[in-house]
């Protein structure tokens, strides 16, 4: 077994016992990236050589006591989705608009990781401005699914999922507005959590839809996921939507026991459009939970069928407003082709944004325009309230809700990128969770006959990540899904 095969908690154990050094770990990852990146194409900025230099310094400081390192996380490497600001590095959002933008400050999550002395392997690919479900809408490069190079890694955090699955990083941060952590996690056979809205600061995350965006951990297993969440949560005065909560240690929730836990299965998520193999795999998960003593029963979330439409109205409305700042003057790419001020605005945006981003800006501007506002945006906000209420009602009865993460396994590159509606349907199981603001995780539960990973989703109450982790961990401990070998 080589260093890159180990989970972070295994690395930590070995560092503690002095069976490994910080430099060895970072060196192993720099070498792995050299070997695998040419086929996967996940890094927009490969910083692994810098990480190795940094690792040597950290190792020195740990040995002379300058860094206390009680939790042995100093020098553990991580990869970051390229929509989070890391001071002094490019933060492109996989867009021509920000291709040369160098972040002048650290996002709050990055500051927190730096406080623990993690090293940064690089910034990874995504759909442009996080709009998409396959990472094909990146304006900069293509990323492939390491399980099958003809398939997409999912999206929009496809780069984060691909580097964790292909062992080019032990863990990564992604962001999730409508499924962008969970769906790629499920396509790549890893664990991905979208935390409760407000649990993790969004300061320094380039905004897509501010009332839905959340940063979260993408990892090889559930324990690593809880460990990474521990590092990034917390109130931040720079983000007025971040919540003041008591500090928790999420790893304490990792107990191998689901006896008496009540799990609801909303029938709307198991119907038409869900691939048979995915369904069969989720059925096995349900049987497993029953066998382990959970009480599982069918329930209904009948507002769910409106969630996708609601999501695309709200997300596009917010995006059209958030992306207004990229005009070639205040922020972003500036056209060379102009005579008047108006030319600068028009041509910078025309040349700087890709088709999908433009589609959303147009849609969002439309639903917010006077005359259409009441019919679309206001209606969507009203439905949003109903979705929240329906989740709250379900949670009076159940501790968790279980669904597939995605209706299909990873699809082939090129099969949906010209059909936006089909691409939007890839999120049918995940978007309602962001609308309600509740937390949810995707956990791998098997592979299809074509050898592609399948994931299931566990949804919890607001700020009850612990119950999600407990159930996810119990499943993991009692089954034997293996990540990608080799
Ligand atoms: N695929 C969804 C979209 O395109 C979700 C994106 C996300 O979560 N960032 O909007």
Tab-separated table of N, CA and C and ligand atoms in Angstrom, residues 81 127 129-133 155-157 175-182 208 213 311-312 315 356 360 423-424 427 431 434, ligand 1:
chain	number	residue	atom	x	y	z
A	81	UNK	N	-11.424	23.764	-4.789
A	81	UNK	CA	-12.187	24.152	-5.984
A	81	UNK	C	-11.814	25.582	-6.364
A	127	UNK	N	-17.399	23.531	-13.317
A	127	UNK	CA	-18.177	24.213	-14.344
A	127	UNK	C	-18.022	25.712	-14.130
A	129	UNK	N	-18.240	29.233	-13.144
A	129	UNK	CA	-18.999	29.858	-12.044
A	129	UNK	C	-19.910	28.859	-11.308
A	130	UNK	N	-19.537	27.586	-11.339
A	130	UNK	CA	-20.264	26.516	-10.634
A	130	UNK	C	-21.632	26.226	-11.239
A	131	UNK	N	-21.814	26.603	-12.509
A	131	UNK	CA	-23.102	26.359	-13.165
A	131	UNK	C	-22.987	25.151	-14.073
A	132	UNK	N	-23.491	24.029	-13.598
A	132	UNK	CA	-23.427	22.827	-14.416
A	132	UNK	C	-23.384	21.584	-13.553
A	133	UNK	N	-23.400	20.435	-14.188
A	133	UNK	CA	-23.452	19.174	-13.458
A	133	UNK	C	-22.481	18.149	-14.038
A	155	UNK	N	-20.551	17.404	-11.612
A	155	UNK	CA	-20.204	18.813	-11.428
A	155	UNK	C	-21.204	19.529	-10.533
A	156	UNK	N	-20.926	20.720	-10.152
A	156	UNK	CA	-19.836	21.481	-10.713
A	156	UNK	C	-18.482	21.221	-10.039
A	157	UNK	N	-18.458	20.584	-8.856
A	157	UNK	CA	-17.158	20.342	-8.203
A	157	UNK	C	-16.497	19.078	-8.755
A	175	UNK	N	-17.972	23.219	-3.516
A	175	UNK	CA	-19.104	24.066	-3.122
A	175	UNK	C	-20.358	23.513	-3.777
A	176	UNK	N	-21.484	23.742	-3.117
A	176	UNK	CA	-22.740	23.096	-3.514
A	176	UNK	C	-23.867	24.112	-3.462
A	177	UNK	N	-24.456	24.392	-4.621
A	177	UNK	CA	-25.557	25.347	-4.726
A	177	UNK	C	-26.862	24.604	-4.996
A	178	UNK	N	-26.720	23.479	-5.716
A	178	UNK	CA	-27.902	22.656	-6.005
A	178	UNK	C	-27.543	21.181	-6.091
A	179	UNK	N	-26.324	20.849	-5.700
A	179	UNK	CA	-25.917	19.433	-5.758
A	179	UNK	C	-24.454	19.253	-6.122
A	180	UNK	N	-23.755	20.364	-6.273
A	180	UNK	CA	-22.407	20.323	-6.851
A	180	UNK	C	-21.325	19.665	-6.017
A	181	UNK	N	-21.604	19.338	-4.762
A	181	UNK	CA	-20.672	18.493	-4.009
A	181	UNK	C	-21.157	17.051	-4.101
A	182	UNK	N	-22.449	16.856	-3.873
A	182	UNK	CA	-22.975	15.490	-3.729
A	182	UNK	C	-22.999	14.713	-5.040
A	208	UNK	N	-22.324	32.417	-6.551
A	208	UNK	CA	-23.186	32.022	-7.667
A	208	UNK	C	-24.604	32.409	-7.256
A	213	UNK	N	-25.615	28.769	-1.902
A	213	UNK	CA	-24.215	28.304	-1.907
A	213	UNK	C	-23.748	27.853	-0.519
A	311	UNK	N	-35.770	26.012	-8.073
A	311	UNK	CA	-34.319	26.194	-7.981
A	311	UNK	C	-33.793	27.016	-9.149
A	312	UNK	N	-34.184	26.655	-10.357
A	312	UNK	CA	-33.598	27.344	-11.511
A	312	UNK	C	-34.069	28.791	-11.629
A	315	UNK	N	-31.934	30.415	-8.432
A	315	UNK	CA	-30.487	30.396	-8.668
A	315	UNK	C	-30.112	31.353	-9.804
A	356	UNK	N	-23.460	28.845	-21.060
A	356	UNK	CA	-24.341	28.463	-19.960
A	356	UNK	C	-24.503	29.623	-18.984
A	360	UNK	N	-28.029	31.708	-18.029
A	360	UNK	CA	-28.568	31.934	-16.675
A	360	UNK	C	-28.753	33.419	-16.388
A	423	UNK	N	-29.314	18.384	-18.708
A	423	UNK	CA	-28.272	18.629	-17.714
A	423	UNK	C	-28.928	19.058	-16.397
A	424	UNK	N	-29.961	19.898	-16.474
A	424	UNK	CA	-30.628	20.370	-15.253
A	424	UNK	C	-31.269	19.198	-14.504
A	427	UNK	N	-29.845	17.128	-11.484
A	427	UNK	CA	-29.906	17.612	-10.100
A	427	UNK	C	-31.236	17.352	-9.421
A	431	UNK	N	-31.434	19.362	-5.536
A	431	UNK	CA	-31.699	20.807	-5.431
A	431	UNK	C	-32.627	21.186	-4.276
A	434	UNK	N	-30.946	22.281	-1.013
A	434	UNK	CA	-30.415	23.654	-0.931
A	434	UNK	C	-31.549	24.650	-0.736
B	1	LIG	N1	-25.977	21.667	-11.343
B	1	LIG	C1	-26.624	22.727	-10.620
B	1	LIG	C2	-26.602	23.984	-11.433
B	1	LIG	O1	-26.097	23.937	-12.520
B	1	LIG	C3	-25.991	22.894	-9.302
B	1	LIG	C4	-24.740	23.652	-9.355
B	1	LIG	C5	-24.102	23.815	-8.019
B	1	LIG	O2	-24.494	23.196	-7.043
B	1	LIG	N2	-23.152	24.710	-7.983
B	1	LIG	O3	-27.090	24.994	-11.040
